PDB file of C-alpha atoms and ligand atoms in Angstrom:
ATOM      1  CA  MET A  11      71.218  70.395  -7.490  1.00  0.00           C
ATOM      2  CA  SER A  12      68.091  69.049  -8.798  1.00  0.00           C
ATOM      3  CA  ALA A  13      67.636  65.172  -9.660  1.00  0.00           C
ATOM      4  CA  GLU A  14      67.216  64.361 -13.278  1.00  0.00           C
ATOM      5  CA  PRO A  15      63.616  64.057 -14.421  1.00  0.00           C
ATOM      6  CA  SER A  16      62.329  60.681 -14.901  1.00  0.00           C
ATOM      7  CA  SER A  17      61.191  58.935 -18.241  1.00  0.00           C
ATOM      8  CA  GLY A  18      59.690  56.062 -16.535  1.00  0.00           C
ATOM      9  CA  VAL A  19      56.426  54.874 -16.529  1.00  0.00           C
ATOM     10  CA  ALA A  20      54.125  54.720 -13.258  1.00  0.00           C
ATOM     11  CA  ILE A  21      50.531  52.904 -12.714  1.00  0.00           C
ATOM     12  CA  VAL A  22      48.564  54.276  -9.898  1.00  0.00           C
ATOM     13  CA  THR A  23      45.510  52.307  -8.842  1.00  0.00           C
ATOM     14  CA  GLY A  24      42.307  54.121  -7.662  1.00  0.00           C
ATOM     15  CA  ALA A  25      44.170  57.253  -8.761  1.00  0.00           C
ATOM     16  CA  VAL A  26      41.225  59.784  -9.283  1.00  0.00           C
ATOM     17  CA  ARG A  27      40.850  61.240  -5.775  1.00  0.00           C
ATOM     18  CA  GLY A  28      42.594  61.713  -2.555  1.00  0.00           C
ATOM     19  CA  ILE A  29      46.178  60.260  -2.162  1.00  0.00           C
ATOM     20  CA  GLY A  30      46.102  58.562  -5.418  1.00  0.00           C
ATOM     21  CA  ARG A  31      45.295  61.698  -7.263  1.00  0.00           C
ATOM     22  CA  ALA A  32      48.130  63.618  -5.394  1.00  0.00           C
ATOM     23  CA  VAL A  33      50.516  60.717  -6.213  1.00  0.00           C
ATOM     24  CA  CYS A  34      49.812  61.020  -9.799  1.00  0.00           C
ATOM     25  CA  LEU A  35      50.615  64.657  -9.954  1.00  0.00           C
ATOM     26  CA  GLU A  36      53.482  64.393  -7.724  1.00  0.00           C
ATOM     27  CA  LEU A  37      55.068  61.501 -10.270  1.00  0.00           C
ATOM     28  CA  ALA A  38      54.054  63.534 -13.261  1.00  0.00           C
ATOM     29  CA  ARG A  39      55.916  66.500 -12.018  1.00  0.00           C
ATOM     30  CA  ALA A  40      58.805  64.215 -11.421  1.00  0.00           C
ATOM     31  CA  GLY A  41      58.723  63.367 -15.149  1.00  0.00           C
ATOM     32  CA  TYR A  42      56.912  60.026 -14.985  1.00  0.00           C
ATOM     33  CA  ARG A  43      54.423  59.179 -17.739  1.00  0.00           C
ATOM     34  CA  VAL A  44      51.463  58.232 -15.461  1.00  0.00           C
ATOM     35  CA  VAL A  45      48.628  55.820 -15.924  1.00  0.00           C
ATOM     36  CA  ALA A  46      45.744  56.833 -13.506  1.00  0.00           C
ATOM     37  CA  ASN A  47      43.651  53.699 -12.845  1.00  0.00           C
ATOM     38  CA  TYR A  48      40.136  54.346 -11.842  1.00  0.00           C
ATOM     39  CA  ARG A  49      37.007  52.351 -11.353  1.00  0.00           C
ATOM     40  CA  GLY A  50      34.072  54.296 -12.173  1.00  0.00           C
ATOM     41  CA  ASP A  51      34.317  58.038 -12.418  1.00  0.00           C
ATOM     42  CA  ASP A  52      35.123  59.046 -15.792  1.00  0.00           C
ATOM     43  CA  GLU A  53      34.765  62.814 -15.293  1.00  0.00           C
ATOM     44  CA  LEU A  54      37.145  62.904 -12.314  1.00  0.00           C
ATOM     45  CA  ALA A  55      39.578  60.724 -14.229  1.00  0.00           C
ATOM     46  CA  GLN A  56      39.551  63.015 -17.252  1.00  0.00           C
ATOM     47  CA  SER A  57      39.975  66.031 -15.173  1.00  0.00           C
ATOM     48  CA  LEU A  58      43.120  64.498 -13.502  1.00  0.00           C
ATOM     49  CA  VAL A  59      44.631  63.925 -17.015  1.00  0.00           C
ATOM     50  CA  SER A  60      43.809  67.461 -17.999  1.00  0.00           C
ATOM     51  CA  GLU A  61      45.352  68.903 -14.681  1.00  0.00           C
ATOM     52  CA  ILE A  62      48.785  66.752 -15.683  1.00  0.00           C
ATOM     53  CA  ALA A  63      48.835  67.999 -19.112  1.00  0.00           C
ATOM     54  CA  GLN A  64      48.190  71.550 -18.149  1.00  0.00           C
ATOM     55  CA  GLU A  65      51.520  70.972 -16.046  1.00  0.00           C
ATOM     56  CA  GLY A  66      53.209  69.909 -19.080  1.00  0.00           C
ATOM     57  CA  GLY A  67      53.131  66.300 -18.012  1.00  0.00           C
ATOM     58  CA  HIS A  68      51.775  62.998 -19.703  1.00  0.00           C
ATOM     59  CA  ALA A  69      49.100  60.756 -18.387  1.00  0.00           C
ATOM     60  CA  VAL A  70      46.278  58.632 -19.581  1.00  0.00           C
ATOM     61  CA  ALA A  71      43.327  57.225 -17.282  1.00  0.00           C
ATOM     62  CA  LEU A  72      42.621  53.702 -17.662  1.00  0.00           C
ATOM     63  CA  ARG A  73      39.694  52.133 -16.393  1.00  0.00           C
ATOM     64  CA  ALA A  74      39.945  48.627 -14.352  1.00  0.00           C
ATOM     65  CA  ASP A  75      38.526  47.420 -11.117  1.00  0.00           C
ATOM     66  CA  VAL A  76      41.471  46.017  -9.338  1.00  0.00           C
ATOM     67  CA  THR A  77      39.495  43.236  -7.691  1.00  0.00           C
ATOM     68  CA  VAL A  78      38.936  41.552 -11.351  1.00  0.00           C
ATOM     69  CA  ALA A  79      41.828  39.776 -12.983  1.00  0.00           C
ATOM     70  CA  ASP A  80      40.992  40.416 -16.380  1.00  0.00           C
ATOM     71  CA  ASP A  81      40.324  43.885 -15.663  1.00  0.00           C
ATOM     72  CA  VAL A  82      44.030  43.960 -14.120  1.00  0.00           C
ATOM     73  CA  ALA A  83      45.286  42.362 -17.106  1.00  0.00           C
ATOM     74  CA  GLY A  84      43.892  44.959 -19.432  1.00  0.00           C
ATOM     75  CA  LEU A  85      45.349  47.755 -17.411  1.00  0.00           C
ATOM     76  CA  ILE A  86      48.904  46.323 -17.608  1.00  0.00           C
ATOM     77  CA  GLU A  87      48.527  45.578 -21.447  1.00  0.00           C
ATOM     78  CA  GLY A  88      47.003  49.052 -21.988  1.00  0.00           C
ATOM     79  CA  THR A  89      49.909  50.493 -20.117  1.00  0.00           C
ATOM     80  CA  LEU A  90      52.630  48.486 -22.302  1.00  0.00           C
ATOM     81  CA  SER A  91      50.763  49.362 -25.395  1.00  0.00           C
ATOM     82  CA  THR A  92      50.611  53.029 -24.437  1.00  0.00           C
ATOM     83  CA  PHE A  93      53.957  53.841 -23.166  1.00  0.00           C
ATOM     84  CA  GLY A  94      55.923  50.460 -24.059  1.00  0.00           C
ATOM     85  CA  ARG A  95      57.238  50.049 -20.401  1.00  0.00           C
ATOM     86  CA  LEU A  96      56.261  49.843 -16.647  1.00  0.00           C
ATOM     87  CA  ASP A  97      58.644  51.064 -14.130  1.00  0.00           C
ATOM     88  CA  VAL A  98      56.461  52.033 -11.016  1.00  0.00           C
ATOM     89  CA  LEU A  99      53.102  50.279  -9.694  1.00  0.00           C
ATOM     90  CA  VAL A 100      51.450  52.170  -6.889  1.00  0.00           C
ATOM     91  CA  ASN A 101      48.953  49.766  -5.268  1.00  0.00           C
ATOM     92  CA  ASN A 102      46.679  52.716  -3.710  1.00  0.00           C
ATOM     93  CA  ALA A 103      43.059  51.574  -4.193  1.00  0.00           C
ATOM     94  CA  GLY A 104      41.466  50.865  -1.083  1.00  0.00           C
ATOM     95  CA  ILE A 105      38.003  51.006   0.693  1.00  0.00           C
ATOM     96  CA  THR A 106      36.892  50.809   4.332  1.00  0.00           C
ATOM     97  CA  ARG A 107      33.523  49.046   5.694  1.00  0.00           C
ATOM     98  CA  ASP A 108      33.904  49.909   9.478  1.00  0.00           C
ATOM     99  CA  THR A 109      31.925  48.330  12.207  1.00  0.00           C
ATOM    100  CA  LEU A 110      32.893  46.248  15.373  1.00  0.00           C
ATOM    101  CA  LEU A 111      33.340  42.554  14.720  1.00  0.00           C
ATOM    102  CA  MET A 112      30.267  41.478  16.148  1.00  0.00           C
ATOM    103  CA  ARG A 113      28.194  43.482  13.562  1.00  0.00           C
ATOM    104  CA  MET A 114      30.517  42.760  10.735  1.00  0.00           C
ATOM    105  CA  SER A 115      28.710  41.102   7.692  1.00  0.00           C
ATOM    106  CA  GLU A 116      30.708  38.461   5.656  1.00  0.00           C
ATOM    107  CA  THR A 117      30.314  40.916   2.679  1.00  0.00           C
ATOM    108  CA  ASP A 118      31.918  43.781   4.674  1.00  0.00           C
ATOM    109  CA  TRP A 119      35.025  41.381   5.360  1.00  0.00           C
ATOM    110  CA  ASP A 120      35.229  39.997   1.842  1.00  0.00           C
ATOM    111  CA  ALA A 121      34.822  43.636   0.227  1.00  0.00           C
ATOM    112  CA  VAL A 122      37.718  45.061   2.172  1.00  0.00           C
ATOM    113  CA  LEU A 123      39.929  42.220   2.104  1.00  0.00           C
ATOM    114  CA  THR A 124      39.437  41.838  -1.782  1.00  0.00           C
ATOM    115  CA  THR A 125      39.816  45.423  -2.617  1.00  0.00           C
ATOM    116  CA  ASN A 126      42.667  46.268  -0.250  1.00  0.00           C
ATOM    117  CA  LEU A 127      44.778  42.990  -0.543  1.00  0.00           C
ATOM    118  CA  LYS A 128      43.616  40.675  -3.315  1.00  0.00           C
ATOM    119  CA  GLY A 129      43.638  44.028  -5.405  1.00  0.00           C
ATOM    120  CA  ALA A 130      47.279  44.405  -4.669  1.00  0.00           C
ATOM    121  CA  PHE A 131      48.152  41.029  -5.399  1.00  0.00           C
ATOM    122  CA  LEU A 132      46.624  40.945  -8.993  1.00  0.00           C
ATOM    123  CA  CYS A 133      48.202  44.155  -9.824  1.00  0.00           C
ATOM    124  CA  SER A 134      51.639  43.159  -8.607  1.00  0.00           C
ATOM    125  CA  LYS A 135      51.499  39.707  -9.880  1.00  0.00           C
ATOM    126  CA  ALA A 136      50.452  41.315 -13.474  1.00  0.00           C
ATOM    127  CA  ALA A 137      53.089  44.209 -13.220  1.00  0.00           C
ATOM    128  CA  ILE A 138      56.106  42.034 -11.989  1.00  0.00           C
ATOM    129  CA  ARG A 139      56.331  40.202 -15.423  1.00  0.00           C
ATOM    130  CA  PRO A 140      57.401  43.355 -17.649  1.00  0.00           C
ATOM    131  CA  MET A 141      59.244  44.484 -14.530  1.00  0.00           C
ATOM    132  CA  MET A 142      61.470  41.321 -14.587  1.00  0.00           C
ATOM    133  CA  ARG A 143      62.114  41.592 -18.490  1.00  0.00           C
ATOM    134  CA  GLN A 144      63.395  45.197 -17.794  1.00  0.00           C
ATOM    135  CA  ARG A 145      65.336  43.790 -14.694  1.00  0.00           C
ATOM    136  CA  SER A 146      64.133  47.231 -12.769  1.00  0.00           C
ATOM    137  CA  GLY A 147      60.910  48.201 -11.472  1.00  0.00           C
ATOM    138  CA  SER A 148      59.520  49.441  -7.894  1.00  0.00           C
ATOM    139  CA  ILE A 149      56.235  48.456  -6.320  1.00  0.00           C
ATOM    140  CA  ILE A 150      54.733  50.781  -3.516  1.00  0.00           C
ATOM    141  CA  ASN A 151      51.871  49.457  -1.470  1.00  0.00           C
ATOM    142  CA  LEU A 152      49.708  51.772   0.466  1.00  0.00           C
ATOM    143  CA  THR A 153      48.987  50.282   3.826  1.00  0.00           C
ATOM    144  CA  SER A 154      47.885  52.112   6.995  1.00  0.00           C
ATOM    145  CA  VAL A 155      49.143  52.649  10.442  1.00  0.00           C
ATOM    146  CA  VAL A 156      45.929  50.811  11.642  1.00  0.00           C
ATOM    147  CA  GLY A 157      47.623  47.527  10.112  1.00  0.00           C
ATOM    148  CA  LEU A 158      50.332  47.909  12.305  1.00  0.00           C
ATOM    149  CA  VAL A 159      48.609  49.148  15.678  1.00  0.00           C
ATOM    150  CA  GLY A 160      45.222  47.867  15.181  1.00  0.00           C
ATOM    151  CA  ASN A 161      41.820  49.848  15.661  1.00  0.00           C
ATOM    152  CA  ALA A 162      38.528  49.124  17.124  1.00  0.00           C
ATOM    153  CA  GLY A 163      35.854  48.983  14.607  1.00  0.00           C
ATOM    154  CA  GLN A 164      38.401  48.225  11.694  1.00  0.00           C
ATOM    155  CA  THR A 165      39.213  44.331  12.055  1.00  0.00           C
ATOM    156  CA  ASN A 166      38.773  43.900   8.336  1.00  0.00           C
ATOM    157  CA  TYR A 167      40.878  46.977   7.140  1.00  0.00           C
ATOM    158  CA  ALA A 168      43.404  46.284   9.782  1.00  0.00           C
ATOM    159  CA  ALA A 169      43.922  42.658   8.858  1.00  0.00           C
ATOM    160  CA  ALA A 170      44.139  43.792   5.088  1.00  0.00           C
ATOM    161  CA  LYS A 171      46.546  46.401   5.675  1.00  0.00           C
ATOM    162  CA  ALA A 172      48.675  44.064   8.070  1.00  0.00           C
ATOM    163  CA  GLY A 173      48.672  41.536   5.282  1.00  0.00           C
ATOM    164  CA  LEU A 174      49.935  44.230   2.708  1.00  0.00           C
ATOM    165  CA  VAL A 175      53.059  44.601   5.056  1.00  0.00           C
ATOM    166  CA  GLY A 176      53.603  40.606   5.007  1.00  0.00           C
ATOM    167  CA  PHE A 177      52.907  40.773   1.250  1.00  0.00           C
ATOM    168  CA  THR A 178      55.401  43.743   0.691  1.00  0.00           C
ATOM    169  CA  LYS A 179      58.436  42.059   2.680  1.00  0.00           C
ATOM    170  CA  SER A 180      57.653  38.568   1.138  1.00  0.00           C
ATOM    171  CA  LEU A 181      57.581  39.887  -2.578  1.00  0.00           C
ATOM    172  CA  ALA A 182      60.619  42.154  -1.713  1.00  0.00           C
ATOM    173  CA  LYS A 183      62.595  38.963  -0.866  1.00  0.00           C
ATOM    174  CA  GLU A 184      61.171  37.187  -4.207  1.00  0.00           C
ATOM    175  CA  VAL A 185      62.058  39.852  -6.788  1.00  0.00           C
ATOM    176  CA  GLY A 186      65.018  41.909  -5.447  1.00  0.00           C
ATOM    177  CA  SER A 187      67.697  39.982  -7.125  1.00  0.00           C
ATOM    178  CA  ARG A 188      65.824  40.929 -10.316  1.00  0.00           C
ATOM    179  CA  GLY A 189      66.129  44.530  -9.428  1.00  0.00           C
ATOM    180  CA  ILE A 190      62.882  45.173  -8.485  1.00  0.00           C
ATOM    181  CA  THR A 191      62.010  47.081  -4.963  1.00  0.00           C
ATOM    182  CA  VAL A 192      58.807  46.607  -3.005  1.00  0.00           C
ATOM    183  CA  ASN A 193      57.964  48.897  -0.170  1.00  0.00           C
ATOM    184  CA  ALA A 194      55.011  50.070   1.766  1.00  0.00           C
ATOM    185  CA  VAL A 195      53.736  53.573   2.860  1.00  0.00           C
ATOM    186  CA  ALA A 196      51.743  53.513   6.197  1.00  0.00           C
ATOM    187  CA  PRO A 197      49.711  56.857   6.383  1.00  0.00           C
ATOM    188  CA  GLY A 198      48.220  57.884   9.708  1.00  0.00           C
ATOM    189  CA  PHE A 199      45.124  60.186   9.452  1.00  0.00           C
ATOM    190  CA  ILE A 200      45.135  61.880   6.261  1.00  0.00           C
ATOM    191  CA  GLU A 201      42.300  64.436   4.918  1.00  0.00           C
ATOM    192  CA  THR A 202      40.486  62.662   2.174  1.00  0.00           C
ATOM    193  CA  ARG A 203      37.005  61.201   1.524  1.00  0.00           C
ATOM    194  CA  LEU A 204      38.355  58.130   3.696  1.00  0.00           C
ATOM    195  CA  THR A 205      38.382  60.032   6.833  1.00  0.00           C
ATOM    196  CA  ASP A 206      35.973  62.839   6.003  1.00  0.00           C
ATOM    197  CA  VAL A 207      33.267  60.549   7.715  1.00  0.00           C
ATOM    198  CA  LEU A 208      34.950  60.468  10.709  1.00  0.00           C
ATOM    199  CA  PRO A 209      32.908  62.551  13.496  1.00  0.00           C
ATOM    200  CA  ASP A 210      34.485  65.987  14.148  1.00  0.00           C
ATOM    201  CA  GLU A 211      34.852  65.157  17.777  1.00  0.00           C
ATOM    202  CA  LEU A 212      37.013  62.249  17.096  1.00  0.00           C
ATOM    203  CA  LYS A 213      39.104  64.322  14.537  1.00  0.00           C
ATOM    204  CA  GLY A 214      39.771  67.007  17.142  1.00  0.00           C
ATOM    205  CA  THR A 215      41.057  64.422  19.749  1.00  0.00           C
ATOM    206  CA  ILE A 216      43.170  62.612  17.142  1.00  0.00           C
ATOM    207  CA  GLN A 217      44.596  66.212  16.091  1.00  0.00           C
ATOM    208  CA  THR A 218      45.614  67.069  19.664  1.00  0.00           C
ATOM    209  CA  GLN A 219      47.315  63.459  19.851  1.00  0.00           C
ATOM    210  CA  ILE A 220      49.357  64.281  16.573  1.00  0.00           C
ATOM    211  CA  PRO A 221      52.971  65.477  17.578  1.00  0.00           C
ATOM    212  CA  LEU A 222      53.190  67.593  14.494  1.00  0.00           C
ATOM    213  CA  GLY A 223      49.808  68.778  15.333  1.00  0.00           C
ATOM    214  CA  ARG A 224      47.547  68.583  12.148  1.00  0.00           C
ATOM    215  CA  MET A 225      45.960  65.660  10.130  1.00  0.00           C
ATOM    216  CA  GLY A 226      48.201  64.853   6.960  1.00  0.00           C
ATOM    217  CA  ARG A 227      47.583  65.841   3.615  1.00  0.00           C
ATOM    218  CA  PRO A 228      47.577  63.754   0.351  1.00  0.00           C
ATOM    219  CA  GLU A 229      50.534  65.647  -0.747  1.00  0.00           C
ATOM    220  CA  ASP A 230      52.486  64.564   2.531  1.00  0.00           C
ATOM    221  CA  VAL A 231      51.796  60.855   1.479  1.00  0.00           C
ATOM    222  CA  ALA A 232      52.700  61.334  -2.212  1.00  0.00           C
ATOM    223  CA  GLY A 233      56.147  63.025  -1.491  1.00  0.00           C
ATOM    224  CA  VAL A 234      57.286  59.833   0.255  1.00  0.00           C
ATOM    225  CA  VAL A 235      55.558  57.726  -2.463  1.00  0.00           C
ATOM    226  CA  ALA A 236      57.626  59.564  -5.190  1.00  0.00           C
ATOM    227  CA  PHE A 237      60.813  59.272  -3.130  1.00  0.00           C
ATOM    228  CA  LEU A 238      60.347  55.370  -2.956  1.00  0.00           C
ATOM    229  CA  ALA A 239      59.803  55.330  -6.917  1.00  0.00           C
ATOM    230  CA  SER A 240      62.917  57.392  -7.356  1.00  0.00           C
ATOM    231  CA  PRO A 241      66.685  56.373  -7.743  1.00  0.00           C
ATOM    232  CA  ALA A 242      67.417  57.847  -4.477  1.00  0.00           C
ATOM    233  CA  ALA A 243      65.764  54.877  -3.034  1.00  0.00           C
ATOM    234  CA  ARG A 244      67.475  52.269  -4.886  1.00  0.00           C
ATOM    235  CA  TYR A 245      68.669  50.480  -2.043  1.00  0.00           C
ATOM    236  CA  ILE A 246      65.539  50.499  -0.021  1.00  0.00           C
ATOM    237  CA  THR A 247      63.406  47.193  -0.077  1.00  0.00           C
ATOM    238  CA  GLY A 248      60.730  45.620   1.962  1.00  0.00           C
ATOM    239  CA  ALA A 249      60.350  48.945   4.202  1.00  0.00           C
ATOM    240  CA  VAL A 250      57.422  50.283   5.790  1.00  0.00           C
ATOM    241  CA  ILE A 251      57.336  53.931   6.043  1.00  0.00           C
ATOM    242  CA  SER A 252      55.053  55.690   8.397  1.00  0.00           C
ATOM    243  CA  VAL A 253      53.580  59.021   7.354  1.00  0.00           C
ATOM    244  CA  ASP A 254      51.368  59.964  10.317  1.00  0.00           C
ATOM    245  CA  GLY A 255      52.816  63.257  11.826  1.00  0.00           C
ATOM    246  CA  GLY A 256      54.451  61.263  14.789  1.00  0.00           C
ATOM    247  CA  LEU A 257      51.292  59.538  15.857  1.00  0.00           C
ATOM    248  CA  PHE A 258      52.503  56.226  16.036  1.00  0.00           C
ATOM    249  CA  MET A 259      55.778  55.928  16.809  1.00  0.00           C
ATOM    250  CA  ALA A 260      57.631  52.596  17.156  1.00  0.00           C
ATOM    251  CA  THR A 261      58.803  51.974  20.556  1.00  0.00           C
TER     252      THR A 261
HETATM  253  P1  LIG B 312      39.745  57.456  -1.238  1.00  0.00           P
HETATM  254  O1  LIG B 312      38.624  56.906  -0.702  1.00  0.00           O
HETATM  255  O2  LIG B 312      39.792  59.088  -1.483  1.00  0.00           O
HETATM  256  O3  LIG B 312      40.655  56.958  -2.423  1.00  0.00           O
HETATM  257  C1  LIG B 312      40.402  55.538  -2.721  1.00  0.00           C
HETATM  258  C2  LIG B 312      40.399  55.394  -4.380  1.00  0.00           C
HETATM  259  O4  LIG B 312      40.306  53.794  -4.575  1.00  0.00           O
HETATM  260  C3  LIG B 312      39.107  55.678  -4.867  1.00  0.00           C
HETATM  261  O5  LIG B 312      39.481  56.666  -5.899  1.00  0.00           O
HETATM  262  C4  LIG B 312      38.332  54.531  -5.185  1.00  0.00           C
HETATM  263  O6  LIG B 312      37.475  54.716  -6.195  1.00  0.00           O
HETATM  264  C5  LIG B 312      39.282  53.596  -5.572  1.00  0.00           C
HETATM  265  N1  LIG B 312      38.796  52.343  -5.482  1.00  0.00           N
HETATM  266  C6  LIG B 312      38.216  51.482  -4.538  1.00  0.00           C
HETATM  267  N2  LIG B 312      38.080  50.296  -5.146  1.00  0.00           N
HETATM  268  C7  LIG B 312      38.268  50.010  -6.267  1.00  0.00           C
HETATM  269  C8  LIG B 312      38.615  48.885  -7.067  1.00  0.00           C
HETATM  270  N3  LIG B 312      38.058  47.750  -6.961  1.00  0.00           N
HETATM  271  N4  LIG B 312      39.481  49.258  -8.462  1.00  0.00           N
HETATM  272  C9  LIG B 312      40.110  50.376  -8.625  1.00  0.00           C
HETATM  273  N5  LIG B 312      39.815  51.619  -7.936  1.00  0.00           N
HETATM  274  C10 LIG B 312      39.177  51.316  -6.454  1.00  0.00           C
HETATM  275  O7  LIG B 312      40.831  57.114  -0.293  1.00  0.00           O
HETATM  276  P2  LIG B 312      42.404  57.733   0.213  1.00  0.00           P
HETATM  277  O8  LIG B 312      42.224  58.281   1.712  1.00  0.00           O
HETATM  278  O9  LIG B 312      42.986  58.628  -0.787  1.00  0.00           O
HETATM  279  O10 LIG B 312      43.165  56.282   0.278  1.00  0.00           O
HETATM  280  C11 LIG B 312      43.941  55.891  -0.570  1.00  0.00           C
HETATM  281  C12 LIG B 312      44.720  54.624   0.123  1.00  0.00           C
HETATM  282  O11 LIG B 312      45.503  55.031   1.257  1.00  0.00           O
HETATM  283  C13 LIG B 312      43.885  53.575   0.351  1.00  0.00           C
HETATM  284  O12 LIG B 312      44.491  52.243   0.199  1.00  0.00           O
HETATM  285  C14 LIG B 312      43.573  53.796   1.836  1.00  0.00           C
HETATM  286  O13 LIG B 312      43.517  52.495   2.772  1.00  0.00           O
HETATM  287  C15 LIG B 312      45.087  54.190   2.218  1.00  0.00           C
HETATM  288  N6  LIG B 312      45.300  54.901   3.356  1.00  0.00           N
HETATM  289  C16 LIG B 312      44.307  56.077   3.630  1.00  0.00           C
HETATM  290  C17 LIG B 312      44.608  56.910   5.024  1.00  0.00           C
HETATM  291  C18 LIG B 312      43.654  58.197   5.064  1.00  0.00           C
HETATM  292  O14 LIG B 312      43.691  58.781   6.384  1.00  0.00           O
HETATM  293  N7  LIG B 312      43.056  58.606   4.182  1.00  0.00           N
HETATM  294  C19 LIG B 312      45.213  56.269   6.153  1.00  0.00           C
HETATM  295  C20 LIG B 312      46.057  55.173   5.870  1.00  0.00           C
HETATM  296  C21 LIG B 312      46.055  54.544   4.793  1.00  0.00           C
END
């Protein structure tokens, strides 16, 4: 028996490529009307909207920098004026600026913390107002296994992603009584622009260590995000679900 298609509305930040794009497609296929947030690439954003429309779904692309409070306010207002409600927020926008701590500039530190952590704060704060009015909603944060186990060369990214785990659990406790769930998904190594930059030798080594024998695909993560957004996950909140092919199993 297949699940009823959703009539809900979902915002996905940083949506035009990689995991965000796959999440938009997956949510649109599940029936959500999708707001694909992007920062700069109009062409990619429009191609995503067209792809969703071709599949019979509904989507709009809204430009906003998730690190700028006024932009985020515009994103939520734009969503409400277009679709009249907001059911799901996927905090997906993220960047890396990898280097050893000894060489890390304050700019690299601030950029990564601001995009990955403050961006989720600004978007969640703006999104929970309409969700509280509806007394329902779901927020899903893209953290990383790096935030759980650490990684040399990524102190800024690991701190931001570990921060997102604390943020997820704390907000889950704040808004649970209003019918809003807050969860995190922690991908391992997924084939996107973020991991394209890794040397082939390192990717080969990582691959041999993954029990499922391959790097992840954006669709592997998108399915879990869509599950957390769905009624099937209604009794899950404050959870962090790893999607890493078994690379980092909890002991
Ligand atoms: P990606 O670089 O392909 O996509 C990230 C998107 O975020 C881009 O479209 C970018 O334009 C957007 N973005 C960046 N700053 C923004 C801002 N200020 N405002 C709006 N959009 C902004 O990367 P991805 O691999 O698809 O990563 C998606 C998420 O998953 C990120 O949060 C990342 O940290 C996380 N993640 C990825 C992996 C992986 O292996 N690829 C692993 C763990 C976690």
